[in-house]
Coordinates of N, CA and C in Angstrom, one line a residue:
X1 N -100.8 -65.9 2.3 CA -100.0 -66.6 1.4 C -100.6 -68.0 1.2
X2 N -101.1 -68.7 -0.3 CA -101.1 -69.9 -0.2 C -100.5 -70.6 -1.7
X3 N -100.1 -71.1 -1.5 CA -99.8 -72.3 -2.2 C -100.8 -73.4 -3.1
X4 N -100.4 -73.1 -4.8 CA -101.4 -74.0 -5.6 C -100.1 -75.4 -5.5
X5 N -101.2 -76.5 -5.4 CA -100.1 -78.0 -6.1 C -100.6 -78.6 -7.3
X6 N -99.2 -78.8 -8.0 CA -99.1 -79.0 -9.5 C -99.9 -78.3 -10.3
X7 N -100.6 -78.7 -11.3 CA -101.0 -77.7 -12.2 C -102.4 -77.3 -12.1
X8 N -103.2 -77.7 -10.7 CA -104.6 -77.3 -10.7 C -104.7 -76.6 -10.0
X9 N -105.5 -75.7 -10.4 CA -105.9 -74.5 -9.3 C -106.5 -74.8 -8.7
X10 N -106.9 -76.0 -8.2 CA -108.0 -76.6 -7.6 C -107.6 -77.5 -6.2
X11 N -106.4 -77.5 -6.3 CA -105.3 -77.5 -4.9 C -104.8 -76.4 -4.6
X12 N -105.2 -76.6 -2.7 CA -104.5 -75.6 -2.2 C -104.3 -75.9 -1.1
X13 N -103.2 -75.1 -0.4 CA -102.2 -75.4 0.5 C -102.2 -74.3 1.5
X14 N -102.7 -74.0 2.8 CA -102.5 -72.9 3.7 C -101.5 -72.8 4.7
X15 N -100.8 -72.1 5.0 CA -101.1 -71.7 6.4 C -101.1 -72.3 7.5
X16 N -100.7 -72.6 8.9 CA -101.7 -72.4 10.3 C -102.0 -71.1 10.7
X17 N -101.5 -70.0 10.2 CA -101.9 -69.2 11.0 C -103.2 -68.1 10.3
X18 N -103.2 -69.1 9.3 CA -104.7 -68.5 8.1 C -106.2 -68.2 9.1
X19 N -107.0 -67.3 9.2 CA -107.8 -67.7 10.1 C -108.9 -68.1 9.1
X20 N -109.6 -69.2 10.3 CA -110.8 -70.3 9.5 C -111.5 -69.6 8.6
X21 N -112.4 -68.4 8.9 CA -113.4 -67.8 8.0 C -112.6 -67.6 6.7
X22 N -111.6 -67.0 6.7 CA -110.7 -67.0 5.4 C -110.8 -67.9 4.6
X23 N -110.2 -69.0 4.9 CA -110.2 -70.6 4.5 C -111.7 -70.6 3.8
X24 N -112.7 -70.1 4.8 CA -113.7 -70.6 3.7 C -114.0 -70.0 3.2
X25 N -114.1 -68.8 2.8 CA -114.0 -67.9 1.6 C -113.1 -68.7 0.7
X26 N -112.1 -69.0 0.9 CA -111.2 -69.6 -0.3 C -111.6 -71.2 -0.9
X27 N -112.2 -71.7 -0.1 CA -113.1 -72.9 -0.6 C -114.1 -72.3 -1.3
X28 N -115.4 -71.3 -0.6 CA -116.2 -70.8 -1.7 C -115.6 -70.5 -3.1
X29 N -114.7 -69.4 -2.9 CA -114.1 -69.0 -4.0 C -113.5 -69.9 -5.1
X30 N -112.6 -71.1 -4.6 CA -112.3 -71.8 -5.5 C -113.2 -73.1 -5.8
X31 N -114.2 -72.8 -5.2 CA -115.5 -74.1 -6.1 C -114.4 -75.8 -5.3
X32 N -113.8 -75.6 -4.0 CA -113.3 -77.2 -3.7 C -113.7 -77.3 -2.4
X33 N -113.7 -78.8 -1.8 CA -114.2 -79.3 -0.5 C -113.2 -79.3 0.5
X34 N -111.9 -79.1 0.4 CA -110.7 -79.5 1.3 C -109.5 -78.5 1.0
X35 N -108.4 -78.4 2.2 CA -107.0 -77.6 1.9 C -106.5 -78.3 2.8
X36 N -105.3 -78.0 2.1 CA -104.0 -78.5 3.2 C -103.4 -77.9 3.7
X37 N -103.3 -78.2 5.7 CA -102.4 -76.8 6.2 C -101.0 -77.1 6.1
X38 N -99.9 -76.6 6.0 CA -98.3 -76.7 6.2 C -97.8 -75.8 6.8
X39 N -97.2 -76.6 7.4 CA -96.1 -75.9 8.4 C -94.6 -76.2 8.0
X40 N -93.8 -75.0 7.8 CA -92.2 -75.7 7.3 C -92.2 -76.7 6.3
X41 N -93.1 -76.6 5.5 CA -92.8 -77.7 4.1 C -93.6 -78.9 4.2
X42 N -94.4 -79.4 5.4 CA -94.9 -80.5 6.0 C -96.5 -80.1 6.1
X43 N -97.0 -81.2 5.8 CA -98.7 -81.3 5.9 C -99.0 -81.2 7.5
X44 N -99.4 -80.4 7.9 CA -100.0 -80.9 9.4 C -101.1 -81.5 9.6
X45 N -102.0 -80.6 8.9 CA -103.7 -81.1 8.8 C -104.3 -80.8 7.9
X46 N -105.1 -81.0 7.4 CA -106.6 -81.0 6.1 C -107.8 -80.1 7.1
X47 N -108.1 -79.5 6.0 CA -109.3 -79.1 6.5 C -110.3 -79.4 5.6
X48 N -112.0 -79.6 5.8 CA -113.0 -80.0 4.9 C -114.1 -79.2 5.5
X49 N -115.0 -79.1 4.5 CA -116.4 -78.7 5.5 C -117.2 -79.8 6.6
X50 N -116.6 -80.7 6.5 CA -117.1 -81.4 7.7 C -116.6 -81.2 8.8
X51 N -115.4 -80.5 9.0 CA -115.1 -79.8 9.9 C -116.0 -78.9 10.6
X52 N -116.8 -78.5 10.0 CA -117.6 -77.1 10.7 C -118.6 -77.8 11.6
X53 N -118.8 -79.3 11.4 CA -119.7 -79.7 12.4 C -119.4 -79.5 13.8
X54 N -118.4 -78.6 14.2 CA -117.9 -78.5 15.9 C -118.7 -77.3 15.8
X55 N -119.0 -76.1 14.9 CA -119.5 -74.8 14.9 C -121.2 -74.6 15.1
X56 N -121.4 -74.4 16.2 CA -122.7 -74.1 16.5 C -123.2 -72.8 16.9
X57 N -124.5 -72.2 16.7 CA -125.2 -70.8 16.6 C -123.9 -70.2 17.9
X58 N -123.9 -70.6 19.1 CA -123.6 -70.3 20.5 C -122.0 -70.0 19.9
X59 N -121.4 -70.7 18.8 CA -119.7 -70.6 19.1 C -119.4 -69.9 18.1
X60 N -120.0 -69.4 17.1 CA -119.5 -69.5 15.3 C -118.2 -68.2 16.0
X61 N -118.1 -67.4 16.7 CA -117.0 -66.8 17.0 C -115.5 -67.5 16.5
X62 N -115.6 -69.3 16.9 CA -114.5 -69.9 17.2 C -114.1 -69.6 15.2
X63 N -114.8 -69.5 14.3 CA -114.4 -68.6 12.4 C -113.2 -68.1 12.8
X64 N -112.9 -67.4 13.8 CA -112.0 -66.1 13.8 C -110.8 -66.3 14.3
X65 N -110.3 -68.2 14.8 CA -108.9 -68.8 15.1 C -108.7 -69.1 13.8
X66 N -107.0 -69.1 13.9 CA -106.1 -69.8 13.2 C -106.6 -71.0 13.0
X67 N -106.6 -71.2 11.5 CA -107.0 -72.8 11.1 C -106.3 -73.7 11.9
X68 N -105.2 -73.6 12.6 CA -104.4 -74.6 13.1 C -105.2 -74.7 14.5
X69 N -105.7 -73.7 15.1 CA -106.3 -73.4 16.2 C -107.6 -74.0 16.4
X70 N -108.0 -73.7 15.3 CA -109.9 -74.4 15.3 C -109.9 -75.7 14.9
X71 N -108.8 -76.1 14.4 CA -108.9 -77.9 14.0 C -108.0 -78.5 15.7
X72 N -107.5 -77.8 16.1 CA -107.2 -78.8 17.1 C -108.2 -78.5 18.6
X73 N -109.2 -77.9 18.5 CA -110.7 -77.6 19.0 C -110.9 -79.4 19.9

């Protein structure tokens, strides 16, 4: 499930329990640099591709946690 805000499709709103590789399919897919995770109605965290600078050859496995899981890495 995610969530567009206001009238752009160009916001979007996930999940924690989205897993990361998904997330970025859904960045590829929607042509944007960031999402917002929610929990209960509340922003917890952002995610961006500068995020993936934790992801190296040795870890890329860590794709396959919960967004909420790989941002708090």
């Amino acid at each position: 499930r995610f969530l567009l805000l206001g009238k752009s499709a160009r916001s979007l709103l996930l999940e924690p329990h989205e897993l990361t590789i998904n997330v970025l399919k859904k960045l590829r897919d929607r042509d944007i640099s960031c999402v917002g995770v929610v929990y209960e109605d509340v922003l917890i965290a952002n995610f961006s591709a500068s995020d993936l600078r934790r992801v190296t050859k040795d870890h890329v496995s860590i794709l396959g946690l919960p967004i909420a899981e790989f941002l708090a890495l």
